[in-house]
Amino acid sequence: MAGKYLIVANWKMNPASFPEAKKLFTAIKKTASASTKYKIILTPPALYLEMLAKSYRGKAIAFGAQNVHWEDTGSYTGEISALMAKRAGASYVLVGHAERRHLGESNDDTRKKVAAVVRSKMTPILCIGESERDERGHYLLHVREQLRIGLQEIGKADVKKVAVAYEPVWAIGQEDAMDAHEMHQMSLYIRKVLLEHFGQAASSIPILYGGSVNESAELAILYDSEVQGLVLGRASADAKTFTTLMKSIAEHTKK
Ligand code: PGA
């Protein structure tokens, strides 16, 4: 697929203070402008989003929220809406990240969130992935179901506005990423399911990989599988690791 790699820098609940966030952001800005091969999507904690987005004038970084509610306003203590995230400077939203699903987020919640994000004119990155694998392939049905329900309210006309991140729960927060060959097979499976649902329009949906991406894994995955980008967790919250990773993507990938 043509176009730039999408690299999601998902800071999660890091760093602990805004001055630290600004410092980390300075390193990310430098990295972002160093290559045209990738576009960085920064998803900082919601409290930092607006300040970082407002301070940035370039084009190499887009901003995203880590989670939103599907209603625009209302009695939802502790939540922020897709509309608020949009107004704070976001153009992407992670929906259904494994760490949110672990807290109880259901496929039905992701369906409503994906629809709200598209309605607010942003791109949802629907996160999917099984907790464990089994020999009979039930995990494939699990992934299929997450895709089917999460994208249920998306019509063919809007399909170009979504992205999918495959992040197997068993690979998040571990030492090693998934094997590149297995990711290749999984990306073909995801593409097949998307094509079944949306027809040819689904051929342009970016499929990303996330889960313990480190220096040795990232190149193999970008080279050997059909993925259009990566979601970096811990590696994006450390300036040195992130810079090294992005440098090797710039130097070694084929784009
Ligand atoms: P990790 O997180 O890179 O720290 O494993 C990835 C993610 O949860 O998106």
CSV table of C-alpha atoms and ligand atoms in Angstrom, one decimal:
chain,number,residue,atom,x,y,z
A,1,MET,CA,0.0,0.0,0.0
A,2,ALA,CA,1.4,3.4,-0.9
A,3,GLY,CA,1.7,6.3,1.5
A,4,LYS,CA,3.6,6.9,4.7
A,5,TYR,CA,3.9,4.5,7.6
A,6,LEU,CA,1.6,5.5,10.4
A,7,ILE,CA,3.5,5.4,13.7
A,8,VAL,CA,1.3,5.8,16.8
A,9,ALA,CA,3.2,7.1,19.8
A,10,ASN,CA,0.8,5.9,22.5
A,11,TRP,CA,2.2,7.4,25.7
A,12,LYS,CA,-0.5,5.8,27.8
A,13,MET,CA,-0.4,7.3,31.3
A,14,ASN,CA,3.1,8.8,30.9
A,15,PRO,CA,5.0,11.0,31.6
A,16,ALA,CA,4.2,12.1,35.1
A,17,SER,CA,4.4,15.8,34.6
A,18,PHE,CA,3.8,18.4,31.8
A,19,PRO,CA,7.4,19.6,31.8
A,20,GLU,CA,8.5,16.1,31.1
A,21,ALA,CA,5.9,15.7,28.4
A,22,LYS,CA,7.2,18.9,26.7
A,23,LYS,CA,10.7,17.5,26.8
A,24,LEU,CA,9.6,14.2,25.3
A,25,PHE,CA,7.6,16.1,22.7
A,26,THR,CA,10.7,18.1,21.6
A,27,ALA,CA,12.5,14.8,20.9
A,28,ILE,CA,9.5,13.5,18.9
A,29,LYS,CA,9.2,16.7,16.9
A,30,LYS,CA,12.8,16.4,15.9
A,31,THR,CA,12.4,12.8,14.9
A,32,ALA,CA,9.1,13.5,13.0
A,33,SER,CA,10.8,16.1,10.8
A,34,ALA,CA,13.8,13.9,10.1
A,35,SER,CA,12.1,11.6,7.5
A,36,THR,CA,9.2,11.7,5.1
A,37,LYS,CA,8.7,7.9,5.3
A,38,TYR,CA,6.4,8.1,8.3
A,39,LYS,CA,3.7,10.2,9.9
A,40,ILE,CA,3.6,10.2,13.7
A,41,ILE,CA,0.3,10.1,15.5
A,42,LEU,CA,0.9,11.2,19.1
A,43,THR,CA,-1.7,10.1,21.7
A,44,PRO,CA,-0.7,11.7,24.9
A,45,PRO,CA,-2.7,11.7,28.2
A,46,ALA,CA,-5.9,13.8,27.6
A,47,LEU,CA,-4.7,16.5,30.0
A,48,TYR,CA,-1.6,17.2,27.8
A,49,LEU,CA,-3.3,16.9,24.4
A,50,GLU,CA,-4.5,20.5,23.9
A,51,MET,CA,-1.4,22.2,25.2
A,52,LEU,CA,0.9,20.1,23.0
A,53,ALA,CA,-1.4,20.3,19.9
A,54,LYS,CA,-1.7,24.1,20.2
A,55,SER,CA,2.1,24.5,20.5
A,56,TYR,CA,2.7,22.6,17.3
A,57,ARG,CA,2.8,24.2,13.9
A,58,GLY,CA,4.3,21.5,11.7
A,59,LYS,CA,2.6,18.7,9.6
A,60,ALA,CA,4.7,15.7,10.5
A,61,ILE,CA,2.8,15.0,13.7
A,62,ALA,CA,-0.9,14.5,14.1
A,63,PHE,CA,-2.6,14.2,17.5
A,64,GLY,CA,-4.9,11.7,18.9
A,65,ALA,CA,-6.9,10.8,22.0
A,66,GLN,CA,-6.4,7.5,23.8
A,67,ASN,CA,-10.1,7.1,24.5
A,68,VAL,CA,-13.4,9.0,24.1
A,69,HIS,CA,-17.0,8.7,25.1
A,70,TRP,CA,-19.6,8.5,22.3
A,71,GLU,CA,-21.9,11.2,23.6
A,72,ASP,CA,-20.9,14.8,22.9
A,73,THR,CA,-21.8,16.1,26.4
A,74,GLY,CA,-23.7,14.7,29.4
A,75,SER,CA,-23.5,13.2,32.9
A,76,TYR,CA,-20.5,10.9,32.3
A,77,THR,CA,-18.1,11.7,35.2
A,78,GLY,CA,-14.4,11.2,34.2
A,79,GLU,CA,-15.1,10.9,30.5
A,80,ILE,CA,-14.2,13.2,27.6
A,81,SER,CA,-16.2,13.2,24.3
A,82,ALA,CA,-15.0,12.8,20.8
A,83,LEU,CA,-16.1,16.3,20.1
A,84,MET,CA,-14.0,17.7,22.9
A,85,ALA,CA,-10.9,15.7,21.7
A,86,LYS,CA,-11.5,17.1,18.3
A,87,ARG,CA,-11.6,20.6,19.6
A,88,ALA,CA,-8.5,20.1,21.7
A,89,GLY,CA,-6.6,19.2,18.4
A,90,ALA,CA,-7.1,15.5,17.9
A,91,SER,CA,-7.6,14.0,14.5
A,92,TYR,CA,-7.3,10.4,15.6
A,93,VAL,CA,-8.7,8.3,18.5
A,94,LEU,CA,-7.6,5.0,19.7
A,95,VAL,CA,-10.8,2.9,20.3
A,96,GLY,CA,-10.9,-0.3,22.3
A,97,HIS,CA,-7.3,-0.5,23.3
A,98,ALA,CA,-6.6,-3.8,25.2
A,99,GLU,CA,-6.0,-1.8,28.4
A,100,ARG,CA,-9.4,-0.3,28.1
A,101,ARG,CA,-11.1,-3.6,27.2
A,102,HIS,CA,-9.4,-5.0,30.3
A,103,LEU,CA,-11.3,-2.4,32.4
A,104,GLY,CA,-14.6,-3.6,30.9
A,105,GLU,CA,-14.9,-1.9,27.5
A,106,SER,CA,-17.1,-4.1,25.3
A,107,ASN,CA,-17.3,-4.6,21.5
A,108,ASP,CA,-20.6,-2.7,21.7
A,109,ASP,CA,-18.8,0.3,23.4
A,110,THR,CA,-16.2,0.3,20.6
A,111,ARG,CA,-19.0,0.3,18.0
A,112,LYS,CA,-20.5,3.5,19.5
A,113,LYS,CA,-17.1,5.1,19.9
A,114,VAL,CA,-16.0,4.4,16.4
A,115,ALA,CA,-19.2,5.9,15.1
A,116,ALA,CA,-18.8,9.0,17.3
A,117,VAL,CA,-15.3,9.5,16.2
A,118,VAL,CA,-16.2,9.4,12.5
A,119,ARG,CA,-19.1,11.7,13.2
A,120,SER,CA,-16.7,14.2,14.8
A,121,LYS,CA,-14.6,14.0,11.6
A,122,MET,CA,-11.6,12.2,13.1
A,123,THR,CA,-10.1,8.8,12.3
A,124,PRO,CA,-10.8,6.0,14.8
A,125,ILE,CA,-8.0,3.4,15.2
A,126,LEU,CA,-10.0,0.4,16.2
A,127,CYS,CA,-7.7,-1.8,18.4
A,128,ILE,CA,-8.3,-5.5,18.2
A,129,GLY,CA,-6.5,-8.7,19.3
A,130,GLU,CA,-7.0,-11.9,21.2
A,131,SER,CA,-5.9,-12.6,24.7
A,132,GLU,CA,-4.6,-16.1,23.9
A,133,ARG,CA,-4.2,-18.4,20.9
A,134,ASP,CA,-5.6,-21.8,20.6
A,135,GLU,CA,-4.9,-24.6,18.2
A,136,ARG,CA,-8.4,-24.7,16.8
A,137,GLY,CA,-8.3,-21.1,15.6
A,138,HIS,CA,-11.0,-19.7,17.9
A,139,TYR,CA,-8.9,-16.6,18.3
A,140,LEU,CA,-9.6,-15.8,14.6
A,141,LEU,CA,-13.3,-15.7,15.3
A,142,HIS,CA,-12.7,-13.4,18.3
A,143,VAL,CA,-10.8,-11.0,16.0
A,144,ARG,CA,-13.5,-11.3,13.4
A,145,GLU,CA,-16.1,-10.4,16.0
A,146,GLN,CA,-14.2,-7.4,17.3
A,147,LEU,CA,-14.0,-6.1,13.7
A,148,ARG,CA,-17.6,-6.9,12.8
A,149,ILE,CA,-19.1,-5.2,15.8
A,150,GLY,CA,-16.6,-2.4,16.1
A,151,LEU,CA,-17.2,-1.3,12.5
A,152,GLN,CA,-20.9,-2.1,12.4
A,153,GLU,CA,-22.1,1.5,12.1
A,154,ILE,CA,-19.6,2.4,9.5
A,155,GLY,CA,-21.0,2.6,6.0
A,156,LYS,CA,-19.0,2.0,2.8
A,157,ALA,CA,-18.7,5.7,2.2
A,158,ASP,CA,-16.9,6.2,5.5
A,159,VAL,CA,-14.7,3.1,5.4
A,160,LYS,CA,-11.7,5.1,4.2
A,161,LYS,CA,-11.9,7.1,7.5
A,162,VAL,CA,-11.0,4.2,9.8
A,163,ALA,CA,-7.8,2.4,10.7
A,164,VAL,CA,-7.3,-0.9,12.5
A,165,ALA,CA,-4.5,-1.8,15.0
A,166,TYR,CA,-3.9,-5.5,15.7
A,167,GLU,CA,-2.5,-5.7,19.1
A,168,PRO,CA,-2.5,-9.2,20.6
A,169,VAL,CA,-3.0,-8.9,24.3
A,170,TRP,CA,-0.3,-11.5,24.9
A,171,ALA,CA,2.3,-9.3,23.1
A,172,ILE,CA,1.5,-6.0,24.8
A,173,GLY,CA,3.9,-5.0,27.6
A,174,GLN,CA,6.1,-8.0,27.1
A,175,GLU,CA,9.7,-8.3,25.9
A,176,ASP,CA,9.2,-9.3,22.3
A,177,ALA,CA,6.8,-8.4,19.6
A,178,MET,CA,5.0,-11.0,17.6
A,179,ASP,CA,6.8,-12.9,14.9
A,180,ALA,CA,6.8,-11.0,11.6
A,181,HIS,CA,5.6,-14.0,9.6
A,182,GLU,CA,2.7,-14.6,11.9
A,183,MET,CA,1.8,-10.9,11.7
A,184,HIS,CA,1.8,-11.2,7.9
A,185,GLN,CA,-0.7,-14.0,8.1
A,186,MET,CA,-2.8,-12.1,10.6
A,187,SER,CA,-2.8,-8.9,8.4
A,188,LEU,CA,-4.0,-11.0,5.5
A,189,TYR,CA,-6.8,-12.5,7.6
A,190,ILE,CA,-7.9,-9.0,8.8
A,191,ARG,CA,-7.8,-7.7,5.3
A,192,LYS,CA,-10.0,-10.6,4.2
A,193,VAL,CA,-12.6,-9.9,6.9
A,194,LEU,CA,-12.6,-6.2,6.0
A,195,LEU,CA,-13.1,-6.9,2.3
A,196,GLU,CA,-16.0,-9.3,3.1
A,197,HIS,CA,-17.7,-6.5,5.0
A,198,PHE,CA,-17.0,-3.5,2.9
A,199,GLY,CA,-15.9,-4.7,-0.5
A,200,GLN,CA,-13.0,-3.1,-2.4
A,201,ALA,CA,-13.3,0.1,-0.4
A,202,ALA,CA,-11.7,-1.8,2.5
A,203,SER,CA,-8.5,-2.3,0.6
A,204,SER,CA,-7.3,1.2,1.7
A,205,ILE,CA,-7.9,0.7,5.5
A,206,PRO,CA,-4.5,0.9,7.2
A,207,ILE,CA,-3.7,-2.1,9.3
A,208,LEU,CA,-1.1,-1.4,12.1
A,209,TYR,CA,0.7,-3.7,14.5
A,210,GLY,CA,1.2,-3.0,18.2
A,211,GLY,CA,2.7,-4.9,21.1
A,212,SER,CA,6.2,-4.7,22.4
A,213,VAL,CA,7.7,-3.2,19.3
A,214,ASN,CA,11.4,-2.9,19.8
A,215,GLU,CA,14.3,-2.3,17.5
A,216,SER,CA,14.7,-5.9,16.2
A,217,ALA,CA,11.0,-6.4,15.7
A,218,GLU,CA,9.9,-3.3,14.0
A,219,LEU,CA,11.9,-3.6,10.8
A,220,ALA,CA,11.0,-7.2,10.3
A,221,ILE,CA,7.3,-6.4,10.7
A,222,LEU,CA,7.4,-3.4,8.4
A,223,TYR,CA,9.3,-5.4,5.8
A,224,ASP,CA,7.7,-8.8,6.0
A,225,SER,CA,4.1,-8.2,6.7
A,226,GLU,CA,1.4,-6.3,5.1
A,227,VAL,CA,1.2,-3.7,7.8
A,228,GLN,CA,1.1,0.0,7.2
A,229,GLY,CA,2.4,1.1,10.6
A,230,LEU,CA,3.0,0.5,14.2
A,231,VAL,CA,1.6,1.3,17.6
A,232,LEU,CA,4.5,2.0,20.1
A,233,GLY,CA,3.7,2.0,23.8
A,234,ARG,CA,6.7,2.1,26.1
A,235,ALA,CA,9.1,2.7,23.3
A,236,SER,CA,7.4,6.0,22.5
A,237,ALA,CA,7.6,7.3,26.1
A,238,ASP,CA,11.3,7.2,26.1
A,239,ALA,CA,13.0,9.8,23.9
A,240,LYS,CA,16.2,7.7,23.2
A,241,THR,CA,14.4,4.5,22.4
A,242,PHE,CA,11.9,6.3,20.2
A,243,THR,CA,14.6,8.2,18.3
A,244,THR,CA,16.6,5.1,17.7
A,245,LEU,CA,13.6,3.2,16.4
A,246,MET,CA,12.5,5.9,14.1
A,247,LYS,CA,16.0,6.4,12.7
A,248,SER,CA,16.2,2.7,11.7
A,249,ILE,CA,12.8,2.9,10.1
A,250,ALA,CA,13.9,5.9,8.1
A,251,GLU,CA,17.1,4.2,7.1
A,252,HIS,CA,16.1,0.7,6.3
A,253,THR,CA,12.5,0.5,5.2
A,254,LYS,CA,11.6,0.4,1.5
A,255,LYS,CA,9.2,3.4,1.3
B,1,PGA,P1,3.9,-1.7,24.3
B,1,PGA,O1,2.4,-1.2,24.2
B,1,PGA,O2,4.6,-1.2,23.1
B,1,PGA,O3,4.4,-1.0,25.6
B,1,PGA,O4,3.9,-3.2,24.4
B,1,PGA,C1,1.8,-1.2,22.9
B,1,PGA,C2,0.4,-0.7,23.1
B,1,PGA,O5,-0.3,-1.1,24.1
B,1,PGA,O6,-0.2,0.0,22.3
